[in-house]
Short mmCIF file of C-alpha atoms in Angstrom, two decimals:
data_model
loop_
_atom_site.label_atom_id
_atom_site.label_comp_id
_atom_site.label_asym_id
_atom_site.label_seq_id
_atom_site.Cartn_x
_atom_site.Cartn_y
_atom_site.Cartn_z
CA MET A 1 0.14 0.49 0.13
CA THR A 2 0.75 3.26 -1.19
CA ALA A 3 0.07 7.01 1.25
CA LEU A 4 -1.76 7.47 -2.33
CA ALA A 5 -3.90 4.02 -2.66
CA ASP A 6 -5.41 5.36 1.19
CA LEU A 7 -6.41 8.57 -0.08
CA LEU A 8 -8.17 7.10 -2.96
CA ILE A 9 -10.07 3.93 -1.02
CA ALA A 10 -10.74 6.82 1.34
CA ARG A 11 -12.05 8.85 -2.13
CA ILE A 12 -14.14 6.19 -3.64
CA GLY A 13 -15.40 5.00 0.09
CA GLN A 14 -17.09 8.58 -0.12
CA THR A 15 -17.97 9.05 -3.54
CA GLY A 16 -18.20 5.67 -5.54
CA PRO A 17 -15.69 3.94 -7.96
CA ILE A 18 -14.05 6.49 -10.33
CA THR A 19 -12.93 6.19 -13.68
CA LEU A 20 -9.85 4.74 -15.00
CA ALA A 21 -8.61 8.37 -16.11
CA ASP A 22 -9.12 10.02 -12.87
CA TYR A 23 -7.34 6.87 -11.18
CA MET A 24 -4.43 7.39 -13.92
CA ALA A 25 -4.31 11.13 -13.24
CA GLU A 26 -4.30 11.10 -9.64
CA CYS A 27 -1.46 8.04 -9.87
CA LEU A 28 0.89 10.08 -12.23
CA LEU A 29 0.15 13.79 -11.03
CA HIS A 30 -1.08 14.07 -7.53
CA PRO A 31 0.57 16.87 -6.54
CA LYS A 32 2.08 15.21 -3.17
CA HIS A 33 2.27 11.73 -3.87
CA GLY A 34 2.20 11.61 -8.03
CA TYR A 35 4.67 9.03 -10.12
CA TYR A 36 5.99 12.15 -11.82
CA ALA A 37 5.63 15.01 -9.40
CA THR A 38 8.22 12.48 -7.26
CA ARG A 39 10.88 11.65 -9.07
CA ASP A 40 12.89 11.04 -12.61
CA PRO A 41 11.63 8.68 -13.88
CA PHE A 42 14.31 8.44 -17.07
CA GLY A 43 17.15 6.88 -17.83
CA THR A 44 18.99 2.97 -16.47
CA LYS A 45 18.64 4.44 -12.62
CA GLY A 46 14.78 5.01 -13.51
CA ASP A 47 12.20 3.34 -14.63
CA PHE A 48 11.99 2.95 -17.98
CA ILE A 49 14.74 4.58 -21.26
CA THR A 50 12.83 6.67 -23.67
CA ALA A 51 14.34 6.71 -27.22
CA PRO A 52 16.08 9.64 -26.93
CA GLU A 53 18.08 8.09 -23.88
CA ILE A 54 18.94 5.52 -26.08
CA SER A 55 21.21 7.19 -28.88
CA GLN A 56 21.86 11.12 -29.84
CA MET A 57 20.76 9.81 -33.41
CA PHE A 58 16.83 9.92 -32.46
CA GLY A 59 17.24 13.72 -31.62
CA GLU A 60 19.59 14.78 -34.05
CA MET A 61 17.22 13.01 -36.85
CA LEU A 62 13.94 14.76 -35.33
CA GLY A 63 16.22 18.11 -35.15
CA LEU A 64 16.92 17.83 -38.92
CA CYS A 65 13.42 16.75 -40.06
CA LEU A 66 12.21 20.13 -38.51
CA ALA A 67 14.77 22.05 -40.14
CA GLN A 68 13.82 20.66 -43.61
CA ALA A 69 10.34 21.90 -43.19
CA TRP A 70 11.24 25.29 -42.00
CA ILE A 71 13.39 25.57 -45.17
CA ASP A 72 10.30 24.31 -47.24
CA GLN A 73 7.96 26.34 -45.63
CA GLY A 74 9.99 29.25 -46.74
CA GLN A 75 12.15 30.10 -42.97
CA PRO A 76 10.02 32.20 -41.64
CA THR A 77 12.27 34.61 -39.54
CA HIS A 78 10.70 34.08 -36.18
CA PHE A 79 9.17 30.54 -35.02
CA THR A 80 8.61 28.24 -32.03
CA LEU A 81 10.50 25.07 -31.67
CA ALA A 82 9.05 23.33 -28.93
CA GLU A 83 8.44 19.93 -26.96
CA ILE A 84 5.54 18.40 -25.44
CA GLY A 85 6.58 15.78 -22.45
CA PRO A 86 10.08 16.81 -22.94
CA GLY A 87 11.66 14.30 -20.02
CA ARG A 88 15.04 15.66 -19.11
CA GLY A 89 15.45 17.36 -22.41
CA THR A 90 17.66 15.29 -24.34
CA LEU A 91 16.14 15.15 -27.19
CA MET A 92 15.53 19.11 -27.24
CA ALA A 93 19.05 19.49 -26.78
CA ASP A 94 20.13 17.06 -29.06
CA MET A 95 17.66 18.63 -31.87
CA LEU A 96 19.36 22.38 -31.00
CA ARG A 97 23.10 20.83 -31.30
CA ALA A 98 22.09 19.01 -34.56
CA THR A 99 20.19 21.51 -36.25
CA LYS A 100 23.25 24.53 -34.86
CA SER A 101 24.99 24.47 -38.85
CA VAL A 102 21.28 25.15 -40.33
CA PRO A 103 21.96 28.73 -41.48
CA GLY A 104 19.09 31.14 -39.84
CA PHE A 105 17.72 28.27 -38.02
CA HIS A 106 18.40 28.99 -34.27
CA ASP A 107 18.10 32.96 -34.86
CA ALA A 108 14.79 32.27 -35.91
CA ALA A 109 14.14 29.86 -32.96
CA SER A 110 12.37 30.46 -29.76
CA VAL A 111 12.66 27.13 -27.97
CA HIS A 112 9.60 26.42 -25.31
CA LEU A 113 8.95 23.37 -23.34
CA ILE A 114 5.76 22.25 -22.45
CA GLU A 115 5.93 20.26 -18.89
CA ALA A 116 3.98 19.86 -15.48
CA SER A 117 6.43 18.63 -13.48
CA PRO A 118 8.81 20.04 -11.32
CA VAL A 119 11.76 17.65 -10.98
CA LEU A 120 11.90 17.39 -14.78
CA ARG A 121 11.24 21.06 -15.29
CA ALA A 122 14.82 21.60 -13.04
CA LYS A 123 16.31 18.59 -15.07
CA GLN A 124 15.39 19.96 -18.47
CA ALA A 125 16.82 23.88 -17.36
CA GLU A 126 20.33 21.70 -17.18
CA LEU A 127 20.13 20.95 -20.82
CA VAL A 128 18.01 23.18 -22.23
CA PRO A 129 18.57 26.76 -20.31
CA GLN A 130 17.10 29.26 -23.04
CA ALA A 131 13.86 27.56 -23.05
CA THR A 132 10.74 28.95 -21.89
CA TRP A 133 8.45 26.67 -19.53
CA HIS A 134 4.62 26.31 -20.20
CA ASP A 135 2.07 24.40 -18.27
CA THR A 136 -0.21 23.92 -21.70
CA ILE A 137 0.19 24.42 -25.37
CA SER A 138 -2.46 27.07 -25.05
CA THR A 139 0.06 29.71 -23.67
CA LEU A 140 2.57 29.32 -26.16
CA PRO A 141 3.22 32.71 -28.83
CA ASP A 142 1.14 32.73 -31.61
CA ALA A 143 3.72 32.10 -34.20
CA PRO A 144 4.56 29.28 -36.89
CA LEU A 145 5.24 26.10 -34.61
CA PHE A 146 8.23 23.10 -35.23
CA MET A 147 7.04 20.62 -32.29
CA VAL A 148 7.72 17.45 -31.60
CA ALA A 149 5.39 14.73 -28.76
CA ASN A 150 7.90 11.64 -28.32
CA GLU A 151 5.86 9.56 -25.87
CA PHE A 152 3.99 11.85 -24.49
CA PHE A 153 0.30 10.92 -25.36
CA ASP A 154 1.10 7.30 -24.08
CA ALA A 155 0.91 8.99 -20.69
CA LEU A 156 -2.39 10.93 -20.63
CA PRO A 157 -5.07 9.05 -18.84
CA ILE A 158 -7.31 7.05 -20.50
CA ARG A 159 -11.04 5.54 -20.42
CA GLN A 160 -11.88 2.02 -20.98
CA PHE A 161 -15.31 0.56 -22.57
CA THR A 162 -16.14 -2.63 -23.01
CA ARG A 163 -19.11 -3.24 -25.18
CA ASP A 164 -22.43 -4.87 -24.53
CA ASP A 165 -25.47 -5.96 -26.02
CA ALA A 166 -26.73 -3.03 -24.08
CA GLY A 167 -24.25 -0.54 -25.06
CA TRP A 168 -21.00 -0.18 -23.39
CA ARG A 169 -19.78 -1.15 -19.56
CA GLU A 170 -17.22 1.54 -18.60
CA HIS A 171 -14.50 -0.09 -16.85
CA MET A 172 -14.53 2.41 -13.15
CA VAL A 173 -11.55 1.41 -10.04
CA GLY A 174 -13.55 0.78 -7.05
CA VAL A 175 -12.47 -0.81 -3.68
CA GLN A 176 -12.99 -4.77 -2.33
CA ASP A 177 -11.76 -5.88 0.75
CA ASP A 178 -9.54 -3.02 1.03
CA THR A 179 -8.00 -3.34 -1.90
CA LEU A 180 -8.06 -0.67 -4.97
CA THR A 181 -9.72 -3.15 -8.11
CA LEU A 182 -11.39 -3.25 -11.56
CA GLY A 183 -15.41 -3.44 -12.07
CA LEU A 184 -17.86 -2.81 -14.95
CA SER A 185 -20.40 -0.10 -14.84
CA ALA A 186 -23.79 -0.83 -16.37
CA ALA A 187 -24.39 -1.22 -19.76
CA ALA A 188 -25.42 2.31 -21.86
CA PRO A 189 -25.21 3.95 -25.09
CA ILE A 190 -21.57 6.09 -25.21
CA GLU A 191 -21.94 8.72 -28.21
CA ALA A 192 -18.28 9.46 -28.40
CA LEU A 193 -17.80 4.96 -29.11
CA ASP A 194 -20.75 5.68 -31.61
CA HIS A 195 -18.27 5.63 -34.81
CA ARG A 196 -17.19 1.78 -33.31
CA LEU A 197 -20.22 -0.05 -33.45
CA ASP A 198 -19.88 -1.02 -36.94
CA ASP A 199 -15.84 -2.29 -36.14
CA THR A 200 -16.27 -4.25 -33.13
CA LYS A 201 -18.62 -6.69 -31.44
CA THR A 202 -19.73 -7.66 -27.75
CA GLY A 203 -16.62 -8.32 -25.40
CA ASP A 204 -14.51 -5.76 -27.38
CA LEU A 205 -12.32 -3.13 -25.40
CA VAL A 206 -12.24 0.02 -26.51
CA GLU A 207 -10.27 2.68 -24.75
CA LEU A 208 -11.01 6.32 -25.20
CA CYS A 209 -8.65 9.02 -24.43
CA PRO A 210 -10.39 12.10 -22.91
CA ALA A 211 -7.38 15.12 -23.03
CA LEU A 212 -6.64 13.41 -26.69
CA PRO A 213 -8.36 15.84 -28.55
CA GLY A 214 -8.33 19.14 -27.12
CA ILE A 215 -4.42 18.55 -27.44
CA ALA A 216 -4.37 17.53 -30.86
CA ALA A 217 -6.55 20.64 -31.78
CA GLN A 218 -4.75 23.00 -30.38
CA ILE A 219 -1.69 21.27 -32.24
CA GLY A 220 -3.45 20.99 -35.65
CA GLN A 221 -4.88 24.60 -35.11
CA ARG A 222 -1.81 26.77 -34.36
CA ILE A 223 -0.15 24.83 -37.82
CA ALA A 224 -2.98 25.46 -39.60
CA ASP A 225 -3.11 29.02 -38.80
CA HIS A 226 0.64 30.09 -38.16
CA GLY A 227 2.58 27.61 -40.26
CA GLY A 228 5.26 24.52 -39.29
CA ALA A 229 5.12 20.79 -38.66
CA ALA A 230 4.53 18.68 -35.79
CA LEU A 231 5.97 15.13 -35.21
CA ILE A 232 4.12 13.07 -32.67
CA ILE A 233 6.03 9.60 -31.71
CA ASP A 234 4.22 6.93 -29.61
CA TYR A 235 3.39 3.18 -29.25
CA GLY A 236 0.23 2.40 -30.58
CA ASP A 237 -1.53 1.58 -33.69
CA TRP A 238 -4.35 3.24 -35.90
CA ARG A 239 -7.41 2.44 -34.16
CA SER A 240 -7.75 1.38 -30.48
CA LEU A 241 -9.25 -1.78 -30.03
CA GLY A 242 -8.27 -4.11 -26.76
CA ASP A 243 -6.71 -3.53 -23.44
CA THR A 244 -3.48 -1.65 -23.47
CA LEU A 245 -3.32 -0.24 -20.47
CA GLN A 246 0.73 -1.05 -18.67
CA ALA A 247 2.59 -0.16 -15.12
CA ILE A 248 6.16 -0.42 -15.48
CA THR A 249 8.52 -0.03 -12.28
CA ASP A 250 12.38 -1.02 -12.29
CA HIS A 251 12.19 -1.72 -16.39
CA ALA A 252 9.42 -4.13 -15.59
CA PRO A 253 5.73 -4.89 -15.56
CA VAL A 254 3.09 -4.59 -12.45
CA ASP A 255 -0.10 -4.56 -11.35
CA PRO A 256 -1.53 -1.26 -12.51
CA PHE A 257 -3.22 -1.13 -8.54
CA ASN A 258 -1.01 -2.05 -6.22
CA ALA A 259 1.15 0.80 -5.43
CA PRO A 260 -0.76 4.05 -7.26
CA GLY A 261 1.82 6.63 -7.19
CA ASP A 262 4.59 4.55 -7.61
CA ALA A 263 4.59 3.01 -10.90
CA ASP A 264 4.37 4.84 -14.61
CA LEU A 265 1.03 4.13 -16.34
CA THR A 266 0.79 4.35 -20.28
CA ALA A 267 -1.48 3.42 -22.89
CA HIS A 268 -1.41 2.66 -26.71
CA VAL A 269 -1.84 6.02 -28.52
CA ASP A 270 -5.11 5.64 -30.70
CA PHE A 271 -3.42 8.14 -33.54
CA GLU A 272 -6.30 7.86 -35.68
CA ALA A 273 -8.13 10.06 -32.91
CA ILE A 274 -5.14 12.31 -33.24
CA ALA A 275 -5.41 13.02 -36.92
CA GLN A 276 -9.24 13.26 -36.87
CA ALA A 277 -8.31 15.82 -33.84
CA ALA A 278 -6.22 18.16 -35.54
CA SER A 279 -7.70 17.90 -39.02
CA PRO A 280 -7.69 21.60 -39.63
CA ALA A 281 -3.61 20.56 -40.57
CA GLN A 282 -3.05 17.69 -43.42
CA PHE A 283 -1.38 14.76 -41.16
CA THR A 284 0.58 11.90 -42.71
CA ARG A 285 0.37 8.38 -43.30
CA LEU A 286 0.90 6.77 -40.31
CA THR A 287 4.75 5.18 -39.91
CA THR A 288 7.22 3.29 -38.13
CA GLN A 289 9.89 4.29 -36.36
CA GLY A 290 12.23 2.21 -37.92
CA VAL A 291 10.92 3.22 -41.85
CA PHE A 292 11.07 7.00 -40.04
CA LEU A 293 14.37 6.26 -39.00
CA GLU A 294 15.80 4.59 -41.96
CA ARG A 295 14.12 7.11 -44.06
CA LEU A 296 15.29 10.37 -42.39
CA GLY A 297 19.84 8.77 -42.90
CA VAL A 298 19.66 7.05 -39.38
CA THR A 299 22.22 4.25 -40.26
CA ASN A 300 24.60 6.59 -42.09
CA ARG A 301 25.02 8.72 -39.27
CA ALA A 302 25.09 5.52 -37.05
CA GLN A 303 28.35 4.59 -39.93
CA SER A 304 29.60 8.05 -39.17
CA LEU A 305 29.04 7.41 -35.05
CA ALA A 306 31.27 4.44 -35.13
CA GLN A 307 34.09 5.02 -37.08
CA HIS A 308 35.60 7.27 -33.74
CA LEU A 309 34.22 4.04 -31.26
CA THR A 310 36.06 0.88 -30.26
CA GLY A 311 34.80 -2.06 -27.51
CA ASP A 312 31.99 -2.20 -25.53
CA GLY A 313 31.35 1.94 -26.71
CA LEU A 314 30.83 0.31 -29.98
CA ASP A 315 29.20 -2.40 -29.25
CA GLN A 316 26.69 -0.13 -27.11
CA HIS A 317 26.59 2.28 -30.45
CA ILE A 318 25.37 -1.11 -32.55
CA ALA A 319 22.79 -1.97 -30.29
CA ALA A 320 20.73 1.32 -29.27
CA HIS A 321 20.61 1.84 -33.39
CA ARG A 322 19.09 -1.93 -33.77
CA ARG A 323 16.86 -0.65 -30.43
CA LEU A 324 15.91 2.46 -32.10
CA THR A 325 14.96 0.77 -35.67
CA HIS A 326 14.56 -3.17 -35.83
CA PRO A 327 11.43 -4.46 -36.12
CA SER A 328 11.63 -6.41 -32.70
CA GLU A 329 12.43 -3.48 -30.47
CA MET A 330 11.02 -0.28 -30.95
CA GLY A 331 11.48 -0.14 -34.89
CA GLU A 332 7.51 -1.62 -35.08
CA ILE A 333 5.61 -1.27 -32.18
CA PHE A 334 6.13 2.99 -32.21
CA LYS A 335 4.67 5.00 -34.75
CA VAL A 336 4.86 8.50 -36.11
CA ILE A 337 2.37 10.85 -38.14
CA GLY A 338 3.41 14.37 -39.35
CA LEU A 339 1.08 17.41 -39.00
CA HIS A 340 1.61 20.30 -41.41
CA PRO A 341 -0.49 23.45 -43.29
CA LYS A 342 -2.18 22.10 -46.18
CA GLY A 343 -0.38 22.97 -49.71
CA THR A 344 3.13 22.40 -47.92
CA PRO A 345 5.48 19.26 -48.56
CA PRO A 346 5.22 16.70 -45.30
CA PRO A 347 7.86 16.38 -42.58
CA ALA A 348 10.85 14.02 -44.48
CA GLY A 349 10.59 10.98 -43.74
CA LEU A 350 6.94 10.91 -44.31
CA THR A 351 4.33 10.62 -46.69
CA HIS A 352 0.67 11.15 -47.18
CA ASP A 353 -2.14 8.22 -48.32
CA ALA A 354 -2.34 7.28 -51.99
#
C-alpha cells in the first residue's frame, strides 16, 4: 500500500468508484504523491528508457527533419520550436545541437517546453537553459510552430469500455476488501463510441483518451493558422482495440493497482483520434519509427559515429541503432505521424496516403 492508495480508497469509500482516467491522473499527477511529481523516471536508474536516452541519433534525426520543414515553408524569421512532454530535455538538446549548422535556424527559433512536473523542469533547465516553460500549449506564442511529441500521448489518462449487448460498460476503479480493483458499470450507450459500433462486437474493449482531442486540436489549429510542423512519436496504432493499460516499475511490468503513485502508467495511442482532432492541419500516413528513421538517414549517421568508437562503446552504439530501428525492438511498435499546413510538403521521412 502507498499513501496515495489510502487517499484513493478513502475517496472511493465516500463518493463511489472512479473512472480509470481519474485513477491514472491521480497516480501520475497528484501534487504530493503522483509519479511524475516525485521523481525522474528516465534512464537506467529510472523505470524506463525513451528513445532520446538510448542514442543521440534519435534527436538528431528529428531536429534535422523539423529544420527541413522550416526550409520547405520559406524559413520564417520567427518561429516556436517546442516539445511537449520533454522528459529530461535530452531530445531538445540533441535537436538543437544537430541543427546548429543550419543557416538561420537558431536565429529564428524560440525554444519552448511544455512540462507539468517540477522535478523534470529542473532537469530540463540543465540541458536547455534557454527554454521558456509552459503548463499547456495554449500559452505558446502565436507563431509558426515546429513541435515534437515523443512518448507524450501514451501517458495521458484513458477510459476503458467493454461492448455489451445493451451498449458499453465502463471499467471503473473500486474497492474490495480494502484493495483497489477494477469493476464494470451498468451498460449504456456512449455517444463518443458510436463510430465503433461497426467494427466491434460484444466483448470487445475500446479505450478513449479524454484529453487527447483537445491537445491534438490545439496543435493542428496552430499549424494551420501560423504554419509549422509536428512530429508525434509513440507506441500504438491507427485505431484502439483491446486492453493496453500497463504499469512499469524498474523496467518491468507490474500490477497497475498494486502501488498507485509508484509506477508509470501508460496506454497505446490511438493515432486516428489524433489525426481527426488535428484536422485543420494536414496529417501524414502513419509510419513505423524504424522506417521513418531509416528514411531520414539514421544508418548513415550511425556508420559515421561508429568510425570513432571501439570495444564496448562500439557494441553499445550498434545495440542502440538496432533498438531504435529493428522491428523486434522499438522499430515496429513505435509509430510516427506528421502534421503540417495543407498545401505544404510533408515532413521529411513521411508521406501521405495514396
